[in-house]
Coordinates of N, CA and C in Angstrom, one line a residue:
M1 N 37.4 77.3 50.0 CA 38.5 76.4 50.4 C 38.2 74.9 49.9
R2 N 39.2 74.1 49.8 CA 39.1 72.8 49.2 C 39.2 71.7 50.3
A3 N 38.5 70.7 50.2 CA 38.5 69.7 51.3 C 38.5 68.2 50.7
V4 N 39.1 67.3 51.5 CA 39.0 65.9 51.2 C 38.4 65.2 52.4
I5 N 37.5 64.3 52.2 CA 36.8 63.5 53.2 C 37.2 62.1 53.2
A6 N 37.6 61.5 54.4 CA 37.9 60.1 54.5 C 37.0 59.5 55.5
E7 N 36.0 58.7 55.1 CA 35.0 58.1 56.0 C 34.4 56.9 55.3
D8 N 34.5 55.7 56.0 CA 34.0 54.5 55.3 C 32.5 54.3 55.4
S9 N 31.8 55.0 56.3 CA 30.4 55.0 56.3 C 29.8 55.9 55.2
V10 N 29.2 55.3 54.3 CA 28.6 56.1 53.1 C 27.6 57.2 53.6
L11 N 26.7 56.8 54.5 CA 25.7 57.7 54.9 C 26.3 58.9 55.7
L12 N 27.3 58.7 56.5 CA 27.9 59.8 57.3 C 28.8 60.6 56.3
R13 N 29.4 60.0 55.3 CA 30.2 60.7 54.3 C 29.3 61.7 53.6
I14 N 28.1 61.2 53.2 CA 27.2 62.1 52.5 C 26.8 63.3 53.3
G15 N 26.6 63.0 54.6 CA 26.2 64.1 55.5 C 27.3 65.1 55.7
V16 N 28.6 64.6 55.8 CA 29.7 65.5 56.0 C 29.9 66.4 54.7
V17 N 29.7 65.7 53.6 CA 29.9 66.5 52.3 C 28.9 67.6 52.2
K18 N 27.6 67.4 52.6 CA 26.6 68.4 52.6 C 27.0 69.6 53.5
V19 N 27.4 69.2 54.7 CA 27.8 70.3 55.7 C 28.9 71.1 55.1
L20 N 29.9 70.4 54.6 CA 31.1 71.1 54.0 C 30.7 72.1 52.9
E21 N 29.8 71.6 52.1 CA 29.4 72.4 50.9 C 28.6 73.6 51.4
M22 N 27.7 73.4 52.4 CA 26.9 74.5 53.0 C 27.9 75.5 53.7
A23 N 29.0 75.1 54.2 CA 29.9 76.0 54.9 C 30.9 76.7 53.9
G24 N 30.7 76.4 52.6 CA 31.5 77.1 51.6 C 32.7 76.4 51.1
F25 N 32.9 75.1 51.5 CA 34.0 74.3 51.1 C 33.7 73.6 49.7
E26 N 34.8 73.4 49.0 CA 34.6 72.6 47.7 C 35.2 71.2 48.1
V27 N 34.4 70.1 48.0 CA 34.9 68.8 48.3 C 35.5 68.2 47.0
V28 N 36.8 68.0 47.0 CA 37.5 67.6 45.8 C 37.7 66.1 45.8
A29 N 37.5 65.4 46.9 CA 37.7 64.0 46.9 C 37.0 63.4 48.1
E30 N 36.4 62.2 47.9 CA 35.7 61.4 49.0 C 36.3 60.0 48.9
V31 N 36.9 59.5 50.1 CA 37.5 58.2 50.1 C 37.0 57.4 51.3
G32 N 37.3 56.1 51.3 CA 36.9 55.3 52.4 C 37.9 54.6 53.2
D33 N 39.2 54.9 52.9 CA 40.3 54.3 53.7 C 41.5 55.2 53.7
A34 N 42.4 54.8 54.6 CA 43.6 55.7 54.9 C 44.5 55.8 53.7
E35 N 44.7 54.7 53.0 CA 45.6 54.8 51.8 C 45.1 55.7 50.7
A36 N 43.8 55.6 50.5 CA 43.2 56.5 49.5 C 43.2 57.9 49.9
L37 N 43.1 58.1 51.2 CA 43.2 59.5 51.8 C 44.5 60.1 51.5
L38 N 45.6 59.4 51.8 CA 46.9 59.9 51.5 C 47.1 60.2 50.0
S39 N 46.6 59.4 49.2 CA 46.8 59.6 47.7 C 46.0 60.9 47.3
A40 N 44.8 61.0 47.9 CA 43.9 62.2 47.6 C 44.5 63.5 48.0
V41 N 45.1 63.5 49.2 CA 45.8 64.7 49.7 C 47.0 65.0 48.9
E42 N 47.7 64.0 48.5 CA 48.9 64.3 47.6 C 48.5 64.8 46.3
E43 N 47.4 64.3 45.8 CA 46.9 64.8 44.4 C 46.3 66.2 44.5
H44 N 45.4 66.4 45.5 CA 44.6 67.7 45.5 C 45.2 68.8 46.3
R45 N 46.0 68.5 47.3 CA 46.6 69.5 48.2 C 45.5 70.3 48.8
P46 N 44.5 69.7 49.5 CA 43.4 70.5 50.0 C 43.7 71.4 51.2
D47 N 42.8 72.3 51.5 CA 43.0 73.1 52.7 C 42.7 72.4 54.0
I48 N 41.8 71.4 53.9 CA 41.5 70.6 55.1 C 41.1 69.2 54.7
A49 N 41.5 68.2 55.6 CA 41.1 66.8 55.4 C 40.2 66.5 56.6
V50 N 39.0 66.0 56.4 CA 38.1 65.5 57.4 C 38.2 64.0 57.5
V51 N 38.7 63.5 58.6 CA 39.2 62.1 58.6 C 38.5 61.3 59.8
D52 N 38.0 60.1 59.4 CA 37.5 59.2 60.5 C 38.7 58.6 61.2
V53 N 38.6 58.5 62.5 CA 39.7 57.9 63.3 C 39.9 56.4 62.9
R54 N 38.8 55.7 62.8 CA 38.9 54.2 62.6 C 38.4 53.9 61.2
M55 N 39.3 53.4 60.3 CA 39.0 53.0 59.0 C 39.5 51.7 58.6
P56 N 39.1 51.1 57.4 CA 39.6 49.9 56.9 C 41.2 50.0 56.7
P57 N 41.9 48.9 56.9 CA 41.4 47.5 57.0 C 41.2 47.1 58.5
G58 N 41.9 47.8 59.4 CA 41.9 47.3 60.8 C 40.9 47.9 61.7
F59 N 40.3 49.1 61.3 CA 39.4 49.8 62.2 C 39.9 50.1 63.6
T60 N 41.2 50.5 63.6 CA 41.8 50.9 64.9 C 42.1 52.4 64.9
D61 N 43.4 52.7 64.5 CA 43.8 54.1 64.5 C 44.3 54.5 63.1
E62 N 43.8 53.9 62.0 CA 44.3 54.2 60.7 C 44.2 55.7 60.4
G63 N 43.1 56.3 60.8 CA 42.9 57.7 60.5 C 43.9 58.6 61.2
V64 N 44.2 58.3 62.5 CA 45.1 59.1 63.2 C 46.5 59.0 62.6
R65 N 46.9 57.8 62.2 CA 48.2 57.6 61.6 C 48.3 58.3 60.3
A66 N 47.2 58.3 59.5 CA 47.2 59.0 58.3 C 47.3 60.5 58.5
A67 N 46.6 61.0 59.5 CA 46.7 62.4 59.9 C 48.1 62.9 60.2
L68 N 48.8 62.1 60.9 CA 50.2 62.4 61.3 C 51.1 62.5 60.0
V69 N 50.8 61.5 59.1 CA 51.6 61.6 57.8 C 51.2 62.8 57.1
I70 N 50.0 63.2 57.0 CA 49.5 64.4 56.3 C 50.2 65.6 56.9
K71 N 50.2 65.8 58.2 CA 50.8 66.9 58.8 C 52.3 67.0 58.6
R72 N 52.9 65.8 58.5 CA 54.4 65.8 58.2 C 54.7 66.1 56.8
R73 N 53.9 65.6 55.9 CA 54.2 65.8 54.4 C 53.6 67.2 53.9
S74 N 52.4 67.5 54.4 CA 51.8 68.7 54.0 C 51.3 69.5 55.2
P75 N 52.2 70.2 55.9 CA 51.8 70.9 57.2 C 50.8 72.0 56.9
E76 N 50.7 72.5 55.7 CA 49.7 73.5 55.4 C 48.3 73.0 55.4
T77 N 48.1 71.6 55.3 CA 46.8 71.0 55.2 C 46.3 70.8 56.6
A78 N 45.1 71.4 57.0 CA 44.5 71.2 58.3 C 43.8 69.8 58.3
V79 N 43.7 69.3 59.5 CA 43.1 67.9 59.7 C 42.1 68.0 60.8
L80 N 40.8 67.5 60.5 CA 39.8 67.4 61.5 C 39.4 65.9 61.6
L81 N 39.8 65.3 62.8 CA 39.4 63.9 63.0 C 38.0 63.8 63.6
L82 N 37.3 62.8 63.2 CA 36.0 62.4 63.7 C 36.1 61.1 64.3
S83 N 35.5 61.0 65.5 CA 35.5 59.7 66.3 C 34.2 59.3 66.8
Q84 N 33.9 58.1 66.9 CA 32.6 57.6 67.5 C 32.6 57.8 69.0
Y85 N 33.8 57.6 69.6 CA 33.9 57.7 71.0 C 35.0 58.6 71.4
V86 N 35.0 59.0 72.7 CA 36.1 59.9 73.2 C 37.3 59.0 73.4
E87 N 38.4 59.3 72.7 CA 39.7 58.6 72.9 C 40.8 59.7 73.0
E88 N 41.1 60.0 74.2 CA 41.9 61.2 74.5 C 43.3 61.0 73.9
R89 N 43.8 59.8 73.9 CA 45.2 59.6 73.4 C 45.4 60.1 72.0
Y90 N 44.3 59.9 71.2 CA 44.5 60.3 69.8 C 44.6 61.8 69.7
A91 N 43.9 62.6 70.4 CA 44.1 64.1 70.4 C 45.5 64.4 70.9
A92 N 45.9 63.7 72.0 CA 47.3 64.0 72.5 C 48.3 63.6 71.5
D93 N 48.2 62.5 70.8 CA 49.2 62.1 69.7 C 49.4 63.2 68.7
L94 N 48.3 63.8 68.3 CA 48.4 64.9 67.3 C 49.0 66.1 67.9
L95 N 48.5 66.6 69.0 CA 48.9 67.8 69.6 C 50.3 67.8 70.1
S96 N 50.8 66.6 70.4 CA 52.2 66.5 70.9 C 53.2 66.9 69.8
S97 N 52.8 66.8 68.5 CA 53.6 67.2 67.4 C 53.2 68.4 66.6
H98 N 51.9 68.6 66.7 CA 51.3 69.7 65.8 C 50.3 70.5 66.7
T99 N 50.4 71.9 66.6 CA 49.6 72.7 67.4 C 48.8 73.7 66.6
S100 N 48.7 73.5 65.3 CA 47.8 74.4 64.5 C 47.1 73.5 63.4
G101 N 45.9 74.0 63.0 CA 45.2 73.3 62.0 C 44.9 71.9 62.4
I102 N 44.4 71.7 63.6 CA 44.1 70.3 64.1 C 42.8 70.4 64.8
G103 N 41.9 69.4 64.6 CA 40.7 69.3 65.3 C 40.3 67.8 65.6
Y104 N 39.6 67.6 66.7 CA 39.2 66.3 67.1 C 37.8 66.4 67.7
L105 N 36.8 65.8 67.0 CA 35.4 66.0 67.4 C 34.7 64.6 67.4
L106 N 33.7 64.4 68.2 CA 32.9 63.3 68.1 C 31.9 63.4 66.9
K107 N 31.6 62.2 66.3 CA 30.8 62.3 65.1 C 29.4 62.9 65.3
Q108 N 28.9 62.8 66.5 CA 27.6 63.3 66.8 C 27.6 64.8 66.6
R109 N 28.7 65.5 66.6 CA 28.7 67.0 66.3 C 28.3 67.3 64.9
V110 N 28.4 66.4 64.0 CA 28.0 66.7 62.6 C 26.6 67.1 62.5
A111 N 25.7 66.5 63.5 CA 24.3 66.8 63.4 C 24.0 68.3 63.7
D112 N 24.9 68.9 64.5 CA 24.7 70.4 64.7 C 25.5 71.1 63.6
V113 N 24.8 71.4 62.5 CA 25.4 71.9 61.3 C 26.2 73.1 61.5
E114 N 25.6 74.1 62.2 CA 26.2 75.4 62.4 C 27.5 75.2 63.3
E115 N 27.4 74.5 64.3 CA 28.6 74.3 65.2 C 29.7 73.5 64.5
F116 N 29.3 72.5 63.7 CA 30.3 71.7 63.0 C 31.0 72.6 61.9
A117 N 30.2 73.4 61.2 CA 30.7 74.2 60.2 C 31.7 75.3 60.8
D118 N 31.3 75.8 61.9 CA 32.2 76.7 62.6 C 33.6 76.1 63.0
A119 N 33.5 74.8 63.5 CA 34.7 74.1 63.8 C 35.6 73.9 62.6
L120 N 34.9 73.5 61.5 CA 35.7 73.3 60.2 C 36.4 74.6 59.8
R121 N 35.7 75.7 59.9 CA 36.4 76.9 59.5 C 37.6 77.3 60.4
R122 N 37.4 77.1 61.7 CA 38.4 77.4 62.7 C 39.7 76.5 62.4
V123 N 39.5 75.2 62.2 CA 40.6 74.3 62.0 C 41.3 74.7 60.6
A124 N 40.5 74.9 59.6 CA 41.0 75.3 58.3 C 41.8 76.6 58.3
A125 N 41.5 77.5 59.3 CA 42.2 78.7 59.4 C 43.4 78.6 60.3
G126 N 43.7 77.4 60.7 CA 44.9 77.2 61.5 C 44.7 77.0 63.0
G127 N 43.4 77.0 63.4 CA 43.1 76.9 64.8 C 43.1 75.4 65.3
T128 N 42.9 75.3 66.6 CA 42.8 73.9 67.2 C 41.4 73.8 67.9
V129 N 40.7 72.7 67.6 CA 39.4 72.5 68.1 C 39.3 71.1 68.7
L130 N 38.9 71.1 70.0 CA 38.7 69.8 70.7 C 37.3 69.6 71.1
D131 N 36.8 68.4 71.0 CA 35.4 68.1 71.4 C 35.3 68.4 72.9
P132 N 34.2 69.1 73.3 CA 33.9 69.4 74.7 C 34.0 68.1 75.6
Q133 N 33.6 67.0 75.1 CA 33.6 65.8 76.0 C 35.1 65.3 76.3
V134 N 36.0 65.6 75.3 CA 37.4 65.3 75.5 C 37.9 66.2 76.6
V135 N 37.6 67.5 76.5 CA 38.1 68.5 77.4 C 37.6 68.1 78.8
S136 N 36.3 67.8 78.9 CA 35.7 67.4 80.2 C 36.4 66.3 80.9
Q137 N 36.7 65.2 80.1 CA 37.3 64.0 80.7 C 38.7 64.4 81.1
L138 N 39.4 65.2 80.4 CA 40.7 65.6 80.8 C 40.7 66.4 82.1
L139 N 39.7 67.2 82.3 CA 39.5 67.9 83.6 C 39.3 67.0 84.7
V140 N 38.5 66.0 84.5 CA 38.1 65.0 85.6 C 39.3 64.3 86.1
R141 N 40.2 63.9 85.2 CA 41.3 63.0 85.5 C 42.6 63.7 86.0
R142 N 42.5 65.1 86.1 CA 43.7 65.8 86.5 C 43.8 65.7 88.1
H143 N 45.1 65.6 88.5 CA 45.4 65.5 89.9 C 46.7 66.3 90.2
S144 N 46.7 67.0 91.3 CA 47.9 67.6 91.9 C 49.0 68.0 90.8
D145 N 48.7 69.1 90.1 CA 49.7 69.6 89.2 C 49.4 71.1 89.2
P146 N 50.2 71.9 88.4 CA 50.0 73.4 88.4 C 48.6 73.8 88.0
L147 N 47.9 73.0 87.4 CA 46.5 73.3 87.0 C 45.6 73.4 88.3
D148 N 46.1 72.8 89.4 CA 45.3 72.9 90.6 C 45.3 74.3 91.2
R149 N 46.3 75.1 90.7 CA 46.4 76.5 91.2 C 45.3 77.4 90.6
L150 N 44.6 76.9 89.5 CA 43.7 77.8 88.8 C 42.3 77.8 89.6
T151 N 41.7 79.0 89.5 CA 40.4 79.2 90.1 C 39.4 78.5 89.2
P152 N 38.1 78.2 89.7 CA 37.1 77.6 88.8 C 36.9 78.4 87.5
R153 N 36.9 79.7 87.6 CA 36.7 80.5 86.4 C 37.8 80.4 85.4
E154 N 39.0 80.4 86.0 CA 40.2 80.2 85.1 C 40.2 78.9 84.4
R155 N 39.7 77.8 85.1 CA 39.6 76.5 84.5 C 38.6 76.6 83.3
E156 N 37.5 77.3 83.6 CA 36.5 77.4 82.5 C 37.1 78.1 81.3
V157 N 37.9 79.1 81.5 CA 38.5 79.9 80.4 C 39.5 78.9 79.7
L158 N 40.3 78.2 80.4 CA 41.3 77.3 79.8 C 40.6 76.2 79.0
E159 N 39.5 75.7 79.6 CA 38.7 74.7 78.9 C 38.2 75.2 77.5
L160 N 37.7 76.4 77.5 CA 37.3 77.0 76.2 C 38.4 77.3 75.3
M161 N 39.6 77.7 75.8 CA 40.8 77.9 75.0 C 41.1 76.5 74.3
A162 N 41.1 75.4 75.1 CA 41.4 74.1 74.6 C 40.4 73.7 73.5
S163 N 39.2 74.2 73.6 CA 38.2 73.8 72.6 C 38.3 74.7 71.4
G164 N 39.3 75.6 71.4 CA 39.5 76.4 70.2 C 38.9 77.8 70.2
R165 N 38.3 78.2 71.3 CA 37.6 79.5 71.3 C 38.6 80.7 71.4
S166 N 38.2 81.7 70.7 CA 39.0 83.0 70.8 C 38.6 83.7 72.1
N167 N 39.3 84.8 72.4 CA 38.9 85.6 73.5 C 37.4 86.1 73.4
A168 N 37.0 86.5 72.2 CA 35.7 87.0 72.0 C 34.7 85.8 72.2
G169 N 35.0 84.6 71.7 CA 34.1 83.5 71.8 C 34.0 83.0 73.3
T170 N 35.2 83.1 74.0 CA 35.2 82.8 75.4 C 34.3 83.7 76.2
A171 N 34.4 85.0 75.9 CA 33.7 86.0 76.6 C 32.2 85.8 76.4
E172 N 31.8 85.5 75.2 CA 30.4 85.2 74.9 C 29.9 84.0 75.6
A173 N 30.7 82.9 75.6 CA 30.2 81.7 76.3 C 30.1 81.9 77.8
L174 N 30.9 82.7 78.4 CA 30.9 82.9 79.9 C 30.1 84.1 80.3
V175 N 29.7 84.9 79.3 CA 28.9 86.1 79.6 C 29.7 87.1 80.4
I176 N 31.0 87.3 80.0 CA 31.8 88.3 80.7 C 32.5 89.1 79.6
S177 N 33.2 90.2 80.0 CA 33.8 91.0 79.0 C 35.1 90.4 78.5
E178 N 35.5 90.9 77.3 CA 36.8 90.4 76.7 C 38.0 90.8 77.6
S179 N 37.9 92.0 78.2 CA 39.0 92.4 79.1 C 39.1 91.5 80.3
A180 N 38.0 91.0 80.8 CA 38.0 90.0 81.9 C 38.6 88.7 81.4
V181 N 38.3 88.3 80.2 CA 38.9 87.0 79.7 C 40.4 87.2 79.6
A182 N 40.9 88.4 79.1 CA 42.3 88.6 78.9 C 43.0 88.6 80.3
K183 N 42.4 89.1 81.3 CA 42.9 89.0 82.7 C 43.0 87.6 83.2
H184 N 42.0 86.8 82.9 CA 42.0 85.4 83.4 C 43.1 84.7 82.6
I185 N 43.3 85.0 81.4 CA 44.3 84.3 80.6 C 45.7 84.6 81.1
N186 N 46.0 85.9 81.4 CA 47.3 86.3 81.9 C 47.5 85.6 83.3
S187 N 46.5 85.5 84.1 CA 46.6 84.8 85.4 C 46.9 83.3 85.1
I188 N 46.3 82.7 84.1 CA 46.6 81.3 83.8 C 48.0 81.1 83.4
F189 N 48.6 82.0 82.6 CA 49.9 82.0 82.1 C 50.9 82.0 83.4
T190 N 50.6 82.9 84.3 CA 51.4 83.1 85.5 C 51.4 81.8 86.3
K191 N 50.2 81.3 86.6 CA 50.0 80.1 87.5 C 50.6 78.9 86.9
L192 N 50.7 78.8 85.5 CA 51.2 77.6 84.9 C 52.7 77.8 84.6
D193 N 53.3 78.9 85.1 CA 54.7 79.2 84.9 C 55.2 79.2 83.5
L194 N 54.3 79.9 82.7 CA 54.7 80.0 81.3 C 55.4 81.3 81.1
P195 N 56.5 81.3 80.3 CA 57.4 82.5 80.2 C 56.7 83.6 79.4
Q196 N 57.2 84.8 79.5 CA 56.7 85.9 78.7 C 57.2 85.6 77.3
G197 N 56.3 86.0 76.3 CA 56.7 85.8 74.9 C 55.4 86.1 74.1
D198 N 55.5 85.5 72.9 CA 54.4 85.7 71.9 C 53.1 85.1 72.6
A199 N 52.0 86.0 72.5 CA 50.7 85.6 73.2 C 50.1 84.3 72.7
D200 N 50.1 84.2 71.3 CA 49.6 83.0 70.7 C 50.4 81.7 71.1
H201 N 51.7 81.9 71.2 CA 52.5 80.7 71.6 C 52.2 80.3 73.0
R202 N 52.0 81.2 73.9 CA 51.7 80.9 75.3 C 50.3 80.3 75.4
R203 N 49.4 80.6 74.5 CA 48.1 80.0 74.5 C 48.3 78.5 74.2
V204 N 49.1 78.2 73.2 CA 49.3 76.8 72.8 C 50.0 76.1 73.9
L205 N 51.0 76.7 74.6 CA 51.6 76.0 75.7 C 50.7 75.7 76.8
A206 N 49.7 76.7 77.1 CA 48.8 76.5 78.1 C 47.8 75.3 77.8
V207 N 47.4 75.2 76.6 CA 46.5 74.1 76.2 C 47.3 72.8 76.2
L208 N 48.5 72.8 75.8 CA 49.3 71.5 75.8 C 49.5 71.1 77.3
R209 N 49.8 72.0 78.2 CA 49.9 71.7 79.6 C 48.6 71.1 80.1
F210 N 47.5 71.7 79.7 CA 46.2 71.2 80.1 C 45.9 69.8 79.6
L211 N 46.4 69.5 78.4 CA 46.2 68.1 77.8 C 47.2 67.1 78.3
G212 N 48.2 67.6 79.0 CA 49.2 66.7 79.5 C 50.2 66.2 78.5
V213 N 50.4 67.0 77.4 CA 51.4 66.6 76.4 C 52.6 67.6 76.4
S214 N 52.7 68.4 77.4 CA 53.9 69.3 77.5 C 54.3 69.4 79.0

């Protein structure tokens, strides 16, 4: 798979390139600002773009705005955002419009090569990956809504779903069977008043409800 990297820090960019190459990606372009990123995506049509949230010239939300443009112009291109700090609204901005091929991780995750490579593959394959710290903060600030109906175990399952885990990955993380995970998920759907329908679509709706963007 082919990748474009947008990161103004040369040292971090080198590190991300190495991880991508180790994970089997071909890095077709490395850029340092949002404008160059959009040009690179237009030229190379990569499978995934790894994008710093804050880039020149303003170092605010240039990466997020560029990611939204990429998903609008080239929805088949996955986007993984990297941020120095937890900024929940950026994850919400993306997920409110796009529910596949999206990731948001803290830059410190790059140091865990295996975990970061796994996140890259999941996002490139059309999945959604959120940093555990983002998920944890969202849990803490929740008050009096349908999510309060969930049991502690169901909350754990939903947290892992929001982080992009499959049923098998959730079962492994919680040391329970996949059938138990499936039962918890069905209970989550019921308690969140999600209608019967395509299972994957209901998963997305559950995560969006969890993030407060639906």
